[in-house]
Amino acid sequence: MSWMIPKSTCAESSRPMSTKAWVLHGVAVAAALVGAHAYFYYRRSATVFRSRVVGIIPARFASSRFQGKPLVEILGKPMIQRTWERAKLATTLDRVVVATDDEKIAECCRGFGADVIMTAESCRNGAERCSEALQKLDKKYDIVVNIQGDEPLIDPEIIDGIVKALQTTPDAVFSTAVTSLKPEDAFDPNRVKCVVDNRGYAIYFSRGLIPFNKSGKINTEFPYNLHLGIQSYDSEFLKIYPNLSPTPLQLEEDLEQLKVLENGYKMKVIKVDHDAHGVDTPEDVAKIEKFMLERNLS
């Protein structure tokens, strides 16, 4: 297509622009660009990234190590109720639900007022159960927080911390928390360890001690990290997570976080000061009850 330009316009455009005109033109363009950037910055800052957040507590009755664990009583309350009550204190969560495949757990949770989403027995881990529950919810959410039901003393501020980490890290699809590893937990395979890079992204998770030095002993001067049983996902990523094929490291360590890393996704990690008291075995129940009684935690 050819464009017809009036002679007068053509004549004017053929004249060289004066220095003053170029300066004025540059100022006008710069002002326009600054205005545009300011507008878009305002639009971005005025809206919180990934603002709608749901907390999901995945719970199953069958467990090779501790069958019926969510319903075990801790000082007179089912463990899952204690976890739910703590999660409800988090300020970033718009809603908290329990996702389970077991009617006994569902009935118990409805009894203390929790919303319950029934999920399939075929879910292989907590992330897959959260993914199914997310798609059954009647509202859309940007972030899903996977709150492990065996952390009855989870700190609500940690929940808020990992949510804010994901909201402020656009290139991450997953966030989680670690705390300092106690020396007595160094070689316990139920205590998952984590190493991170200098920008706070996860490098690896293991049931073994990492990093592991050539002496084969724990270095009491090294700041080892203990992974806490809580993580949050970008909801769009969580929808595709179950369709990702299991990965070699995930299967070897039996850790769902490794499937995320092996597929090249980024995971943001925050470090918190938290005295972790997860319940992995029946013996842990007495330990956590003793801890709570010593500190008048009811």
Coordinates of C-alpha atoms in Angstrom, one line a residue, residues 146-283:
N146 CA -0.4 -26.9 51.6
I147 CA -0.6 -27.1 55.4
Q148 CA 0.5 -30.5 56.7
G149 CA -2.0 -31.9 59.1
D150 CA 0.8 -33.4 61.3
E151 CA 2.1 -29.9 62.4
P152 CA -0.4 -29.1 65.2
L153 CA 1.8 -26.2 66.5
I154 CA 2.4 -24.6 63.1
D155 CA 3.0 -20.8 63.6
P156 CA 0.4 -18.7 61.6
E157 CA 3.2 -16.2 60.9
I158 CA 5.1 -18.9 58.9
I159 CA 2.0 -19.4 56.8
D160 CA 1.9 -15.7 56.2
G161 CA 5.6 -15.6 55.5
I162 CA 5.6 -18.2 52.7
V163 CA 2.5 -16.6 51.1
K164 CA 4.2 -13.2 51.0
A165 CA 7.4 -14.8 49.6
L166 CA 5.5 -16.2 46.7
Q167 CA 3.6 -12.9 46.2
T168 CA 6.9 -11.1 45.9
T169 CA 8.8 -13.6 43.7
P170 CA 7.2 -13.8 40.3
D171 CA 9.6 -16.3 38.9
A172 CA 8.9 -18.9 41.6
V173 CA 5.9 -21.3 41.5
F174 CA 6.5 -22.7 44.9
S175 CA 7.5 -21.4 48.3
T176 CA 8.3 -23.1 51.6
A177 CA 10.1 -22.6 55.0
V178 CA 13.0 -24.0 56.8
T179 CA 14.4 -23.6 60.3
S180 CA 17.6 -24.6 62.1
L181 CA 18.3 -28.3 62.3
K182 CA 18.9 -29.8 65.7
P183 CA 22.0 -32.0 66.0
E184 CA 19.9 -34.9 67.3
D185 CA 17.8 -34.8 64.1
A186 CA 20.7 -34.8 61.7
F187 CA 20.4 -38.5 60.7
D188 CA 16.7 -38.9 61.2
P189 CA 15.2 -39.7 57.8
N190 CA 11.8 -38.3 59.0
R191 CA 13.4 -34.9 59.3
V192 CA 13.9 -33.5 55.8
K193 CA 16.9 -31.3 55.2
C194 CA 17.2 -28.5 52.6
V195 CA 20.0 -26.5 51.0
V196 CA 19.4 -23.1 49.3
D197 CA 21.4 -20.8 47.1
N198 CA 22.5 -17.3 48.0
R199 CA 19.3 -15.8 46.6
G200 CA 17.0 -17.9 48.7
Y201 CA 16.0 -20.5 46.1
A202 CA 15.9 -24.2 46.9
I203 CA 18.8 -26.3 45.5
Y204 CA 17.9 -29.7 47.0
F205 CA 15.9 -31.6 49.7
S206 CA 17.0 -34.9 51.3
R207 CA 16.2 -37.3 54.1
G208 CA 19.9 -37.6 54.6
L209 CA 22.1 -34.9 56.0
I210 CA 23.0 -32.2 53.5
P211 CA 25.6 -30.9 52.9
F212 CA 27.5 -34.1 54.0
N213 CA 31.2 -33.6 54.7
K214 CA 34.0 -36.2 54.2
S215 CA 34.3 -36.9 57.9
G216 CA 30.9 -38.5 57.9
K217 CA 30.0 -36.5 61.1
I218 CA 27.8 -33.5 61.7
N219 CA 29.6 -30.2 61.8
T220 CA 28.2 -28.4 64.8
E221 CA 29.4 -25.1 63.4
F222 CA 27.4 -25.4 60.1
P223 CA 23.9 -23.9 59.8
Y224 CA 22.0 -27.0 58.5
N225 CA 18.3 -26.4 57.5
L226 CA 15.3 -28.5 58.6
H227 CA 12.4 -28.3 56.1
L228 CA 9.1 -27.5 57.7
G229 CA 5.9 -29.3 56.6
I230 CA 4.3 -26.3 54.8
Q231 CA 4.5 -25.0 51.3
S232 CA 2.6 -22.8 48.9
Y233 CA 2.0 -23.1 45.2
D234 CA 1.0 -20.8 42.3
S235 CA -2.5 -22.2 41.6
E236 CA -1.9 -22.5 37.8
F237 CA 1.3 -24.5 38.5
L238 CA -0.6 -26.7 41.0
K239 CA -3.1 -27.6 38.3
I240 CA -0.4 -29.1 36.1
Y241 CA 1.7 -30.7 38.9
P242 CA -0.1 -34.0 38.9
N243 CA 0.5 -34.4 35.2
L244 CA 4.3 -34.1 35.6
S245 CA 5.8 -37.5 35.5
P246 CA 7.5 -38.8 38.7
T247 CA 11.2 -38.1 38.7
P248 CA 14.1 -40.3 39.8
L249 CA 15.2 -38.1 42.7
Q250 CA 11.6 -37.7 43.9
L251 CA 11.1 -41.5 43.9
E252 CA 14.4 -42.2 45.6
E253 CA 13.9 -39.7 48.4
D254 CA 10.1 -40.0 48.5
L255 CA 9.9 -36.2 48.5
E256 CA 7.3 -34.4 46.3
Q257 CA 9.4 -31.1 46.3
L258 CA 12.0 -32.8 44.2
K259 CA 9.7 -33.3 41.3
V260 CA 9.3 -29.5 41.2
L261 CA 13.0 -28.9 41.1
E262 CA 13.8 -31.7 38.7
N263 CA 11.4 -30.2 36.2
G264 CA 13.2 -26.9 36.3
Y265 CA 10.8 -24.8 38.4
K266 CA 12.0 -22.3 41.0
M267 CA 11.1 -22.6 44.7
K268 CA 11.6 -19.8 47.1
V269 CA 12.7 -20.6 50.7
I270 CA 12.4 -18.5 53.8
K271 CA 14.2 -19.3 57.0
V272 CA 12.3 -18.9 60.3
D273 CA 12.9 -19.4 64.0
H274 CA 10.6 -22.2 64.8
D275 CA 10.8 -25.1 67.2
A276 CA 9.4 -27.8 64.9
H277 CA 7.1 -30.5 66.4
G278 CA 5.8 -32.6 63.6
V279 CA 4.1 -35.9 64.4
D280 CA 5.6 -38.6 62.2
T281 CA 5.3 -41.7 64.5
P282 CA 3.1 -42.7 67.5
E283 CA 6.1 -42.0 69.8

